């Protein structure tokens, strides 16, 4: 059963058309097409959809509790002095996937007069795109549909704990004076009372700075082999990494921390074959609000530019001449795609660029109806991949 399932998944959908190849009629289905009473099947050509995956971050700057004392105890001036946050563009990826082209549906008519001899096999994808004629198409990748990733509204972090070397309390001594009257003589009795009070911010900062110095001293002694212990490489690296980690944690109390929350959005755009050069606003962006709709006047628009390479112009002119000439029959229609140069611009600066084969930018051509012909097509672009014709049939047509 497993092998049967794998075989079906590779073939997608296959149809055996019992007919004579010369009598098959392929009709372009448009709004004014006259319906036929003959039986047949439908297939479509693919159309390219562009996807722009925008990765952007929200950066949080968090002030350390001892930032004001960083210069006094550590001589550090490059610290975060106040809490803030902002958005930044991180990365933009340009990709594509294919869908059936609603303007390129075709009906393959099967006349009743044809017998079962010289049957034709048509292979279609699940979306009805033609992938093969009389040939088993293998290794067909399923259509890659993009799903927009939802944003997480939860905060990406918790405020770091203020770790202390010693207790948060320190000892203090109060002098208590008591008056004692004895035989009309007034005496003063002094005593000391030990109490615990919370440390001030400066005391805590001083302790943290002293501990940083102690960590640095320990790391120095480790590097010079002060303990005269032959540590293994793994043990040495572990101790050194732990000391670095501890130092960074205590330094964060002075310098503050930077936390980044990642976001992702996917935009889609379907080019048309009438567009040679396109420049449209795709989305808007600002440091205060991130990615948004282009109608927001407080943000700067990010533009999608598409430039057609026009490599198939000569083929298009030649194909138009063929269409205007007398034609006796119509064969299976396929696409010859063309490259489009896709670029993303923000503040007139290039953020991403990629050349992609766009099916609808090319031309539509057709194969002659020849018996025993085998052909395979790319399911994403509709282009012809392989074709072969029986030798006897070639000699017959000469």
mmCIF file of C-alpha atoms in Angstrom:
data_model
loop_
_atom_site.group_PDB
_atom_site.id
_atom_site.type_symbol
_atom_site.label_atom_id
_atom_site.label_comp_id
_atom_site.label_asym_id
_atom_site.label_seq_id
_atom_site.Cartn_x
_atom_site.Cartn_y
_atom_site.Cartn_z
ATOM 1 C CA UNK A 1 0.000 0.000 0.000
ATOM 2 C CA UNK A 2 2.866 2.373 0.841
ATOM 3 C CA UNK A 3 4.461 1.837 -2.577
ATOM 4 C CA UNK A 4 1.142 2.464 -4.307
ATOM 5 C CA UNK A 5 0.732 5.758 -2.431
ATOM 6 C CA UNK A 6 4.247 6.892 -3.324
ATOM 7 C CA UNK A 7 3.634 6.021 -6.989
ATOM 8 C CA UNK A 8 0.428 8.051 -7.055
ATOM 9 C CA UNK A 9 2.060 11.028 -5.295
ATOM 10 C CA UNK A 10 4.748 11.147 -7.969
ATOM 11 C CA UNK A 11 2.358 10.899 -10.881
ATOM 12 C CA UNK A 12 -0.152 13.346 -9.425
ATOM 13 C CA UNK A 13 -3.131 12.925 -11.784
ATOM 14 C CA UNK A 14 -2.897 10.940 -15.012
ATOM 15 C CA UNK A 15 -5.495 10.627 -17.748
ATOM 16 C CA UNK A 16 -5.507 8.095 -20.555
ATOM 17 C CA UNK A 17 -6.978 9.770 -23.605
ATOM 18 C CA UNK A 18 -8.067 7.006 -25.981
ATOM 19 C CA UNK A 19 -7.926 8.802 -29.285
ATOM 20 C CA UNK A 20 -6.111 9.340 -32.519
ATOM 21 C CA UNK A 21 -3.593 12.132 -32.059
ATOM 22 C CA UNK A 22 -4.434 13.700 -35.393
ATOM 23 C CA UNK A 23 -8.100 14.096 -34.382
ATOM 24 C CA UNK A 24 -7.532 15.693 -30.954
ATOM 25 C CA UNK A 25 -8.654 19.304 -30.766
ATOM 26 C CA UNK A 26 -7.215 21.668 -28.128
ATOM 27 C CA UNK A 27 -9.400 24.732 -27.524
ATOM 28 C CA UNK A 28 -8.493 27.862 -25.580
ATOM 29 C CA UNK A 29 -11.306 28.394 -23.045
ATOM 30 C CA UNK A 30 -12.317 32.058 -22.887
ATOM 31 C CA UNK A 31 -15.578 33.832 -22.088
ATOM 32 C CA UNK A 32 -16.868 33.757 -25.681
ATOM 33 C CA UNK A 33 -15.721 30.213 -26.525
ATOM 34 C CA UNK A 34 -18.440 28.120 -28.171
ATOM 35 C CA UNK A 35 -19.156 25.061 -26.037
ATOM 36 C CA UNK A 36 -18.674 21.645 -27.604
ATOM 37 C CA UNK A 37 -20.684 18.493 -27.008
ATOM 38 C CA UNK A 38 -17.626 16.268 -27.275
ATOM 39 C CA UNK A 39 -16.024 14.704 -24.203
ATOM 40 C CA UNK A 40 -12.619 15.793 -23.007
ATOM 41 C CA UNK A 41 -10.536 17.132 -20.157
ATOM 42 C CA UNK A 42 -9.290 20.539 -19.038
ATOM 43 C CA UNK A 43 -5.779 21.631 -18.216
ATOM 44 C CA UNK A 44 -4.206 24.979 -17.388
ATOM 45 C CA UNK A 45 -0.883 26.748 -17.701
ATOM 46 C CA UNK A 46 0.795 28.039 -14.533
ATOM 47 C CA UNK A 47 1.093 31.661 -13.486
ATOM 48 C CA UNK A 48 3.880 33.021 -11.260
ATOM 49 C CA UNK A 49 3.100 34.697 -7.941
ATOM 50 C CA UNK A 50 5.870 36.718 -6.288
ATOM 51 C CA UNK A 51 6.313 36.487 -2.524
ATOM 52 C CA UNK A 52 8.243 39.069 -0.537
ATOM 53 C CA UNK A 53 9.181 37.817 2.921
ATOM 54 C CA UNK A 54 9.979 40.742 5.204
ATOM 55 C CA UNK A 55 11.946 40.052 8.376
ATOM 56 C CA UNK A 56 12.134 42.934 10.812
ATOM 57 C CA UNK A 57 13.030 43.389 14.466
ATOM 58 C CA UNK A 58 11.868 45.367 17.446
ATOM 59 C CA UNK A 59 14.923 46.358 19.457
ATOM 60 C CA UNK A 60 14.592 47.056 23.185
ATOM 61 C CA UNK A 61 17.296 49.093 24.971
ATOM 62 C CA UNK A 62 17.107 48.519 28.743
ATOM 63 C CA UNK A 63 19.018 50.696 31.187
ATOM 64 C CA UNK A 64 21.093 48.913 33.825
ATOM 65 C CA UNK A 65 20.373 49.651 37.524
ATOM 66 C CA UNK A 66 23.941 50.982 38.031
ATOM 67 C CA UNK A 67 24.276 52.889 34.760
ATOM 68 C CA UNK A 68 24.793 56.206 36.543
ATOM 69 C CA UNK A 69 27.771 54.750 38.450
ATOM 70 C CA UNK A 70 29.437 52.936 35.527
ATOM 71 C CA UNK A 71 31.964 55.697 34.880
ATOM 72 C CA UNK A 72 32.802 56.121 38.580
ATOM 73 C CA UNK A 73 33.566 52.468 39.342
ATOM 74 C CA UNK A 74 34.491 50.956 35.965
ATOM 75 C CA UNK A 75 35.398 53.933 33.784
ATOM 76 C CA UNK A 76 32.704 52.968 31.238
ATOM 77 C CA UNK A 77 30.892 55.770 29.417
ATOM 78 C CA UNK A 78 29.231 53.882 26.546
ATOM 79 C CA UNK A 79 26.155 52.695 28.449
ATOM 80 C CA UNK A 80 22.383 52.773 27.913
ATOM 81 C CA UNK A 81 21.136 55.820 29.813
ATOM 82 C CA UNK A 82 17.386 55.355 29.309
ATOM 83 C CA UNK A 83 14.881 52.686 28.254
ATOM 84 C CA UNK A 84 13.843 52.846 24.600
ATOM 85 C CA UNK A 85 12.674 50.688 21.702
ATOM 86 C CA UNK A 86 12.537 50.943 17.915
ATOM 87 C CA UNK A 87 11.928 48.839 14.778
ATOM 88 C CA UNK A 88 14.536 47.955 12.144
ATOM 89 C CA UNK A 89 14.424 46.120 8.798
ATOM 90 C CA UNK A 90 16.534 42.969 9.050
ATOM 91 C CA UNK A 91 16.202 40.949 5.856
ATOM 92 C CA UNK A 92 13.966 40.702 2.774
ATOM 93 C CA UNK A 93 13.678 37.477 0.759
ATOM 94 C CA UNK A 94 12.153 37.325 -2.745
ATOM 95 C CA UNK A 95 10.645 34.006 -3.856
ATOM 96 C CA UNK A 96 7.790 32.713 -6.002
ATOM 97 C CA UNK A 97 5.219 29.969 -6.409
ATOM 98 C CA UNK A 98 2.779 29.062 -9.157
ATOM 99 C CA UNK A 99 -0.996 28.972 -9.446
ATOM 100 C CA UNK A 100 -3.251 28.080 -12.391
ATOM 101 C CA UNK A 101 -3.625 30.947 -14.845
ATOM 102 C CA UNK A 102 -7.344 31.643 -15.224
ATOM 103 C CA UNK A 103 -6.657 33.191 -18.653
ATOM 104 C CA UNK A 104 -4.895 30.057 -19.895
ATOM 105 C CA UNK A 105 -7.365 27.183 -19.506
ATOM 106 C CA UNK A 106 -7.590 24.673 -22.362
ATOM 107 C CA UNK A 107 -10.061 21.960 -23.282
ATOM 108 C CA UNK A 108 -8.742 18.768 -24.911
ATOM 109 C CA UNK A 109 -11.582 17.433 -27.064
ATOM 110 C CA UNK A 110 -11.815 13.670 -27.566
ATOM 111 C CA UNK A 111 -13.854 12.787 -30.695
ATOM 112 C CA UNK A 112 -16.158 9.781 -30.442
ATOM 113 C CA UNK A 113 -14.859 8.393 -33.729
ATOM 114 C CA UNK A 114 -11.406 7.664 -32.321
ATOM 115 C CA UNK A 115 -10.622 4.176 -31.108
ATOM 116 C CA UNK A 116 -8.358 2.967 -28.341
ATOM 117 C CA UNK A 117 -5.344 2.537 -30.577
ATOM 118 C CA UNK A 118 -2.475 4.970 -30.036
ATOM 119 C CA UNK A 119 -3.842 6.144 -26.679
ATOM 120 C CA UNK A 120 -2.397 9.350 -25.236
ATOM 121 C CA UNK A 121 -1.589 9.783 -21.560
ATOM 122 C CA UNK A 122 -1.813 13.254 -20.025
ATOM 123 C CA UNK A 123 -0.267 13.958 -16.605
ATOM 124 C CA UNK A 124 -1.657 16.829 -14.564
ATOM 125 C CA UNK A 125 -0.857 18.255 -11.146
ATOM 126 C CA UNK A 126 -3.497 18.468 -8.452
ATOM 127 C CA UNK A 127 -4.216 22.007 -9.631
ATOM 128 C CA UNK A 128 -4.770 20.863 -13.231
ATOM 129 C CA UNK A 129 -1.454 22.073 -14.690
ATOM 130 C CA UNK A 130 -0.166 19.946 -17.578
ATOM 131 C CA UNK A 131 3.146 18.217 -16.708
ATOM 132 C CA UNK A 132 3.484 15.454 -19.299
ATOM 133 C CA UNK A 133 2.221 13.841 -22.484
ATOM 134 C CA UNK A 134 2.720 10.076 -22.825
ATOM 135 C CA UNK A 135 5.424 10.256 -20.164
ATOM 136 C CA UNK A 136 5.514 9.563 -16.452
ATOM 137 C CA UNK A 137 6.731 12.785 -14.858
ATOM 138 C CA UNK A 138 8.891 12.103 -11.836
ATOM 139 C CA UNK A 139 10.282 14.184 -8.999
ATOM 140 C CA UNK A 140 7.568 16.801 -9.285
ATOM 141 C CA UNK A 141 7.695 19.086 -6.295
ATOM 142 C CA UNK A 142 4.338 20.149 -4.869
ATOM 143 C CA UNK A 143 3.344 23.779 -5.160
ATOM 144 C CA UNK A 144 4.908 25.800 -2.352
ATOM 145 C CA UNK A 145 2.218 28.013 -0.870
ATOM 146 C CA UNK A 146 3.331 30.648 1.593
ATOM 147 C CA UNK A 147 1.625 31.107 4.947
ATOM 148 C CA UNK A 148 1.939 34.405 6.769
ATOM 149 C CA UNK A 149 3.540 33.983 10.164
ATOM 150 C CA UNK A 150 1.523 35.490 12.979
ATOM 151 C CA UNK A 151 3.176 37.941 15.316
ATOM 152 C CA UNK A 152 3.568 37.177 19.010
ATOM 153 C CA UNK A 153 2.291 40.056 21.115
ATOM 154 C CA UNK A 154 4.012 38.819 24.273
ATOM 155 C CA UNK A 155 7.117 40.593 25.462
ATOM 156 C CA UNK A 156 10.237 38.731 24.322
ATOM 157 C CA UNK A 157 12.031 39.041 27.654
ATOM 158 C CA UNK A 158 11.810 39.587 31.360
ATOM 159 C CA UNK A 159 13.761 42.245 33.177
ATOM 160 C CA UNK A 160 17.104 40.800 34.260
ATOM 161 C CA UNK A 161 17.460 39.930 37.911
ATOM 162 C CA UNK A 162 19.826 42.081 39.921
ATOM 163 C CA UNK A 163 22.268 39.555 41.244
ATOM 164 C CA UNK A 164 24.407 40.527 44.205
ATOM 165 C CA UNK A 165 27.638 39.085 45.500
ATOM 166 C CA UNK A 166 26.571 39.366 49.128
ATOM 167 C CA UNK A 167 23.311 39.865 50.997
ATOM 168 C CA UNK A 168 21.127 42.834 50.199
ATOM 169 C CA UNK A 169 21.421 43.890 53.852
ATOM 170 C CA UNK A 170 24.340 45.400 55.740
ATOM 171 C CA UNK A 171 24.954 45.918 59.449
ATOM 172 C CA UNK A 172 24.774 49.262 61.238
ATOM 173 C CA UNK A 173 25.384 50.166 64.880
ATOM 174 C CA UNK A 174 23.285 52.710 66.767
ATOM 175 C CA UNK A 175 24.443 54.321 70.027
ATOM 176 C CA UNK A 176 21.724 54.252 72.684
ATOM 177 C CA UNK A 177 22.054 56.693 75.613
ATOM 178 C CA UNK A 178 20.027 56.017 78.748
ATOM 179 C CA UNK A 179 19.765 58.375 81.756
ATOM 180 C CA UNK A 180 20.014 56.694 85.160
ATOM 181 C CA UNK A 181 19.235 58.660 88.389
ATOM 182 C CA UNK A 182 20.913 57.334 91.543
ATOM 183 C CA UNK A 183 20.824 59.281 94.825
ATOM 184 C CA UNK A 184 20.074 62.508 93.045
ATOM 185 C CA UNK A 185 22.953 61.847 90.669
ATOM 186 C CA UNK A 186 22.152 61.658 86.960
ATOM 187 C CA UNK A 187 24.280 59.228 85.024
ATOM 188 C CA UNK A 188 24.366 58.494 81.289
ATOM 189 C CA UNK A 189 24.578 54.865 80.188
ATOM 190 C CA UNK A 190 25.719 54.237 76.639
ATOM 191 C CA UNK A 191 25.157 50.997 74.670
ATOM 192 C CA UNK A 192 25.525 49.878 71.044
ATOM 193 C CA UNK A 193 22.663 48.259 69.108
ATOM 194 C CA UNK A 194 23.336 46.203 65.995
ATOM 195 C CA UNK A 195 20.725 46.629 63.256
ATOM 196 C CA UNK A 196 20.375 45.484 59.606
ATOM 197 C CA UNK A 197 19.631 48.041 56.918
ATOM 198 C CA UNK A 198 19.203 47.734 53.135
ATOM 199 C CA UNK A 199 22.250 48.577 51.086
ATOM 200 C CA UNK A 200 22.248 51.723 49.011
ATOM 201 C CA UNK A 201 22.510 51.587 45.221
ATOM 202 C CA UNK A 202 26.083 52.847 45.397
ATOM 203 C CA UNK A 203 27.072 50.109 47.857
ATOM 204 C CA UNK A 204 25.597 47.485 45.558
ATOM 205 C CA UNK A 205 27.347 49.008 42.541
ATOM 206 C CA UNK A 206 30.672 49.015 44.427
ATOM 207 C CA UNK A 207 30.268 45.331 45.315
ATOM 208 C CA UNK A 208 29.372 44.429 41.707
ATOM 209 C CA UNK A 209 32.392 46.367 40.387
ATOM 210 C CA UNK A 210 34.695 44.648 42.891
ATOM 211 C CA UNK A 211 33.356 41.265 41.821
ATOM 212 C CA UNK A 212 33.991 42.096 38.153
ATOM 213 C CA UNK A 213 37.596 42.856 39.035
ATOM 214 C CA UNK A 214 37.808 39.559 40.931
ATOM 215 C CA UNK A 215 36.452 37.625 37.905
ATOM 216 C CA UNK A 216 39.000 39.273 35.628
ATOM 217 C CA UNK A 217 41.771 38.392 38.044
ATOM 218 C CA UNK A 218 40.615 34.765 38.181
ATOM 219 C CA UNK A 219 40.506 34.565 34.381
ATOM 220 C CA UNK A 220 43.995 36.041 34.157
ATOM 221 C CA UNK A 221 45.314 33.493 36.650
ATOM 222 C CA UNK A 222 43.652 30.727 34.643
ATOM 223 C CA UNK A 223 45.284 31.894 31.411
ATOM 224 C CA UNK A 224 48.800 32.126 32.863
ATOM 225 C CA UNK A 225 48.460 28.792 34.697
ATOM 226 C CA UNK A 226 48.814 30.310 38.166
ATOM 227 C CA UNK A 227 47.378 27.210 39.877
ATOM 228 C CA UNK A 228 49.899 24.960 38.074
ATOM 229 C CA UNK A 229 47.157 22.435 37.263
ATOM 230 C CA UNK A 230 47.269 20.665 33.906
ATOM 231 C CA UNK A 231 43.645 21.158 32.851
ATOM 232 C CA UNK A 232 42.311 19.387 29.793
ATOM 233 C CA UNK A 233 41.322 21.498 26.799
ATOM 234 C CA UNK A 234 37.628 20.921 27.488
ATOM 235 C CA UNK A 235 37.938 21.864 31.176
ATOM 236 C CA UNK A 236 39.964 24.984 30.370
ATOM 237 C CA UNK A 237 37.439 26.168 27.759
ATOM 238 C CA UNK A 238 34.510 25.477 30.103
ATOM 239 C CA UNK A 239 36.011 27.482 32.994
ATOM 240 C CA UNK A 240 37.011 30.349 30.709
ATOM 241 C CA UNK A 241 33.516 30.500 29.154
ATOM 242 C CA UNK A 242 31.862 30.474 32.568
ATOM 243 C CA UNK A 243 34.070 33.341 33.792
ATOM 244 C CA UNK A 244 33.268 35.343 30.664
ATOM 245 C CA UNK A 245 29.569 34.655 31.159
ATOM 246 C CA UNK A 246 29.663 35.770 34.798
ATOM 247 C CA UNK A 247 31.562 38.947 33.905
ATOM 248 C CA UNK A 248 29.045 39.823 31.184
ATOM 249 C CA UNK A 249 26.106 39.334 33.569
ATOM 250 C CA UNK A 250 27.568 41.755 36.091
ATOM 251 C CA UNK A 251 28.635 44.226 33.412
ATOM 252 C CA UNK A 252 25.026 44.310 32.175
ATOM 253 C CA UNK A 253 24.074 45.875 35.522
ATOM 254 C CA UNK A 254 26.142 48.890 34.451
ATOM 255 C CA UNK A 255 25.941 48.912 30.648
ATOM 256 C CA UNK A 256 22.319 47.726 30.273
ATOM 257 C CA UNK A 257 21.068 45.113 27.802
ATOM 258 C CA UNK A 258 19.743 45.039 24.235
ATOM 259 C CA UNK A 259 16.967 42.566 23.435
ATOM 260 C CA UNK A 260 15.645 41.856 19.923
ATOM 261 C CA UNK A 261 12.182 40.523 19.095
ATOM 262 C CA UNK A 262 11.815 39.113 15.574
ATOM 263 C CA UNK A 263 8.818 39.590 13.268
ATOM 264 C CA UNK A 264 7.983 38.265 9.814
ATOM 265 C CA UNK A 265 5.390 39.214 7.210
ATOM 266 C CA UNK A 266 4.839 37.901 3.683
ATOM 267 C CA UNK A 267 3.427 39.984 0.828
ATOM 268 C CA UNK A 268 2.343 38.614 -2.551
ATOM 269 C CA UNK A 269 2.117 40.234 -5.965
ATOM 270 C CA UNK A 270 1.031 38.786 -9.333
ATOM 271 C CA UNK A 271 2.719 40.476 -12.331
ATOM 272 C CA UNK A 272 0.809 40.775 -15.605
ATOM 273 C CA UNK A 273 2.212 40.137 -19.070
ATOM 274 C CA UNK A 274 1.400 43.734 -20.078
ATOM 275 C CA UNK A 275 3.847 45.212 -17.585
ATOM 276 C CA UNK A 276 7.405 45.852 -18.775
ATOM 277 C CA UNK A 277 8.506 47.975 -15.843
ATOM 278 C CA UNK A 278 6.653 48.254 -12.544
ATOM 279 C CA UNK A 279 7.306 50.385 -9.462
ATOM 280 C CA UNK A 280 4.645 50.163 -6.774
ATOM 281 C CA UNK A 281 4.569 50.755 -2.997
ATOM 282 C CA UNK A 282 4.422 47.346 -1.330
ATOM 283 C CA UNK A 283 4.275 48.265 2.358
ATOM 284 C CA UNK A 284 5.301 51.049 4.689
ATOM 285 C CA UNK A 285 7.862 51.091 7.467
ATOM 286 C CA UNK A 286 8.860 53.321 10.355
ATOM 287 C CA UNK A 287 11.098 52.970 13.404
ATOM 288 C CA UNK A 288 8.173 53.718 15.708
ATOM 289 C CA UNK A 289 5.527 51.365 14.269
ATOM 290 C CA UNK A 290 7.370 48.828 12.083
ATOM 291 C CA UNK A 291 5.739 47.333 8.968
ATOM 292 C CA UNK A 292 2.286 48.582 8.051
ATOM 293 C CA UNK A 293 -0.136 49.520 5.319
ATOM 294 C CA UNK A 294 0.902 51.980 2.594
ATOM 295 C CA UNK A 295 -1.980 54.276 3.544
ATOM 296 C CA UNK A 296 -0.204 55.279 6.766
ATOM 297 C CA UNK A 297 1.148 58.779 6.230
ATOM 298 C CA UNK A 298 3.527 58.521 9.190
ATOM 299 C CA UNK A 299 5.623 55.814 7.541
ATOM 300 C CA UNK A 300 7.958 55.638 4.554
ATOM 301 C CA UNK A 301 6.880 53.346 1.713
ATOM 302 C CA UNK A 302 8.964 50.384 0.575
ATOM 303 C CA UNK A 303 8.764 49.905 -3.214
ATOM 304 C CA UNK A 304 8.615 46.772 -5.338
ATOM 305 C CA UNK A 305 10.284 47.210 -8.723
ATOM 306 C CA UNK A 306 9.900 44.697 -11.569
ATOM 307 C CA UNK A 307 11.810 44.931 -14.825
ATOM 308 C CA UNK A 308 11.042 42.560 -17.706
ATOM 309 C CA UNK A 309 14.163 41.386 -19.537
ATOM 310 C CA UNK A 310 12.283 41.149 -22.888
ATOM 311 C CA UNK A 311 14.411 38.155 -23.946
ATOM 312 C CA UNK A 312 11.477 36.478 -25.699
ATOM 313 C CA UNK A 313 10.503 39.470 -27.843
ATOM 314 C CA UNK A 314 11.882 37.887 -31.029
ATOM 315 C CA UNK A 315 10.002 34.672 -30.303
ATOM 316 C CA UNK A 316 6.847 36.682 -29.656
ATOM 317 C CA UNK A 317 7.071 38.457 -33.021
ATOM 318 C CA UNK A 318 7.669 35.182 -34.846
ATOM 319 C CA UNK A 319 4.801 33.528 -32.969
ATOM 320 C CA UNK A 320 2.404 36.332 -33.960
ATOM 321 C CA UNK A 321 3.267 35.751 -37.615
ATOM 322 C CA UNK A 322 2.416 32.079 -37.205
ATOM 323 C CA UNK A 323 -0.916 32.907 -35.569
ATOM 324 C CA UNK A 324 -1.909 35.154 -38.477
ATOM 325 C CA UNK A 325 -1.120 32.451 -41.049
ATOM 326 C CA UNK A 326 -3.512 29.695 -42.093
ATOM 327 C CA UNK A 327 -3.712 26.938 -39.503
ATOM 328 C CA UNK A 328 -5.304 23.522 -39.810
ATOM 329 C CA UNK A 329 -4.982 22.233 -36.243
ATOM 330 C CA UNK A 330 -4.090 23.314 -32.727
ATOM 331 C CA UNK A 331 -1.706 21.283 -30.582
ATOM 332 C CA UNK A 332 -0.982 21.197 -26.859
ATOM 333 C CA UNK A 333 -0.179 24.670 -25.570
ATOM 334 C CA UNK A 334 2.759 25.396 -23.251
ATOM 335 C CA UNK A 335 4.671 28.426 -22.001
ATOM 336 C CA UNK A 336 8.099 29.864 -22.743
ATOM 337 C CA UNK A 337 8.733 31.931 -19.586
ATOM 338 C CA UNK A 338 10.894 35.013 -19.271
ATOM 339 C CA UNK A 339 13.080 36.396 -16.511
ATOM 340 C CA UNK A 340 12.027 39.377 -14.479
ATOM 341 C CA UNK A 341 14.430 41.414 -12.350
ATOM 342 C CA UNK A 342 12.796 41.936 -8.948
ATOM 343 C CA UNK A 343 14.139 44.551 -6.534
ATOM 344 C CA UNK A 344 13.019 46.079 -3.231
ATOM 345 C CA UNK A 345 13.888 49.713 -2.484
ATOM 346 C CA UNK A 346 13.649 51.571 0.833
ATOM 347 C CA UNK A 347 14.629 55.248 0.950
ATOM 348 C CA UNK A 348 16.061 54.756 -2.574
ATOM 349 C CA UNK A 349 18.438 52.097 -1.227
ATOM 350 C CA UNK A 350 18.434 48.537 -2.561
ATOM 351 C CA UNK A 351 17.317 46.094 0.153
ATOM 352 C CA UNK A 352 16.907 42.932 -1.979
ATOM 353 C CA UNK A 353 17.253 41.856 -5.610
ATOM 354 C CA UNK A 354 16.619 38.629 -7.517
ATOM 355 C CA UNK A 355 15.976 37.405 -11.066
ATOM 356 C CA UNK A 356 13.001 35.030 -11.301
ATOM 357 C CA UNK A 357 11.435 33.161 -14.204
ATOM 358 C CA UNK A 358 7.932 34.603 -14.560
ATOM 359 C CA UNK A 359 5.595 32.453 -16.631
ATOM 360 C CA UNK A 360 3.211 35.181 -17.760
ATOM 361 C CA UNK A 361 6.080 37.424 -18.940
ATOM 362 C CA UNK A 362 6.929 34.953 -21.697
ATOM 363 C CA UNK A 363 4.912 33.686 -24.654
ATOM 364 C CA UNK A 364 2.457 30.861 -25.251
ATOM 365 C CA UNK A 365 3.397 28.346 -27.922
ATOM 366 C CA UNK A 366 2.157 24.911 -28.957
ATOM 367 C CA UNK A 367 3.347 21.422 -29.831
ATOM 368 C CA UNK A 368 2.235 19.724 -33.050
ATOM 369 C CA UNK A 369 -0.123 16.769 -32.711
ATOM 370 C CA UNK A 370 2.174 13.858 -33.458
ATOM 371 C CA UNK A 371 1.485 10.236 -32.562
ATOM 372 C CA UNK A 372 3.864 8.470 -30.162
ATOM 373 C CA UNK A 373 5.193 11.835 -28.988
ATOM 374 C CA UNK A 374 6.473 12.130 -25.410
ATOM 375 C CA UNK A 375 6.859 15.447 -23.619
ATOM 376 C CA UNK A 376 7.270 16.745 -20.086
ATOM 377 C CA UNK A 377 6.706 20.257 -18.719
ATOM 378 C CA UNK A 378 7.870 22.195 -15.698
ATOM 379 C CA UNK A 379 4.842 22.397 -13.349
ATOM 380 C CA UNK A 380 5.946 25.767 -11.928
ATOM 381 C CA UNK A 381 6.701 27.656 -15.167
ATOM 382 C CA UNK A 382 4.840 25.613 -17.808
ATOM 383 C CA UNK A 383 7.993 25.417 -19.957
ATOM 384 C CA UNK A 384 8.894 22.408 -22.088
ATOM 385 C CA UNK A 385 11.504 20.190 -20.389
ATOM 386 C CA UNK A 386 11.843 17.148 -22.646
ATOM 387 C CA UNK A 387 10.331 15.952 -25.934
ATOM 388 C CA UNK A 388 10.821 12.862 -28.106
ATOM 389 C CA UNK A 389 9.083 11.568 -31.237
ATOM 390 C CA UNK A 390 8.903 7.978 -32.488
ATOM 391 C CA UNK A 391 11.348 7.392 -35.387
ATOM 392 C CA UNK A 392 8.679 5.848 -37.598
ATOM 393 C CA UNK A 393 6.468 8.873 -37.094
ATOM 394 C CA UNK A 394 9.304 11.236 -37.998
ATOM 395 C CA UNK A 395 9.969 9.337 -41.222
ATOM 396 C CA UNK A 396 6.250 9.359 -42.033
ATOM 397 C CA UNK A 397 6.087 13.155 -41.745
ATOM 398 C CA UNK A 398 9.075 13.734 -44.048
#
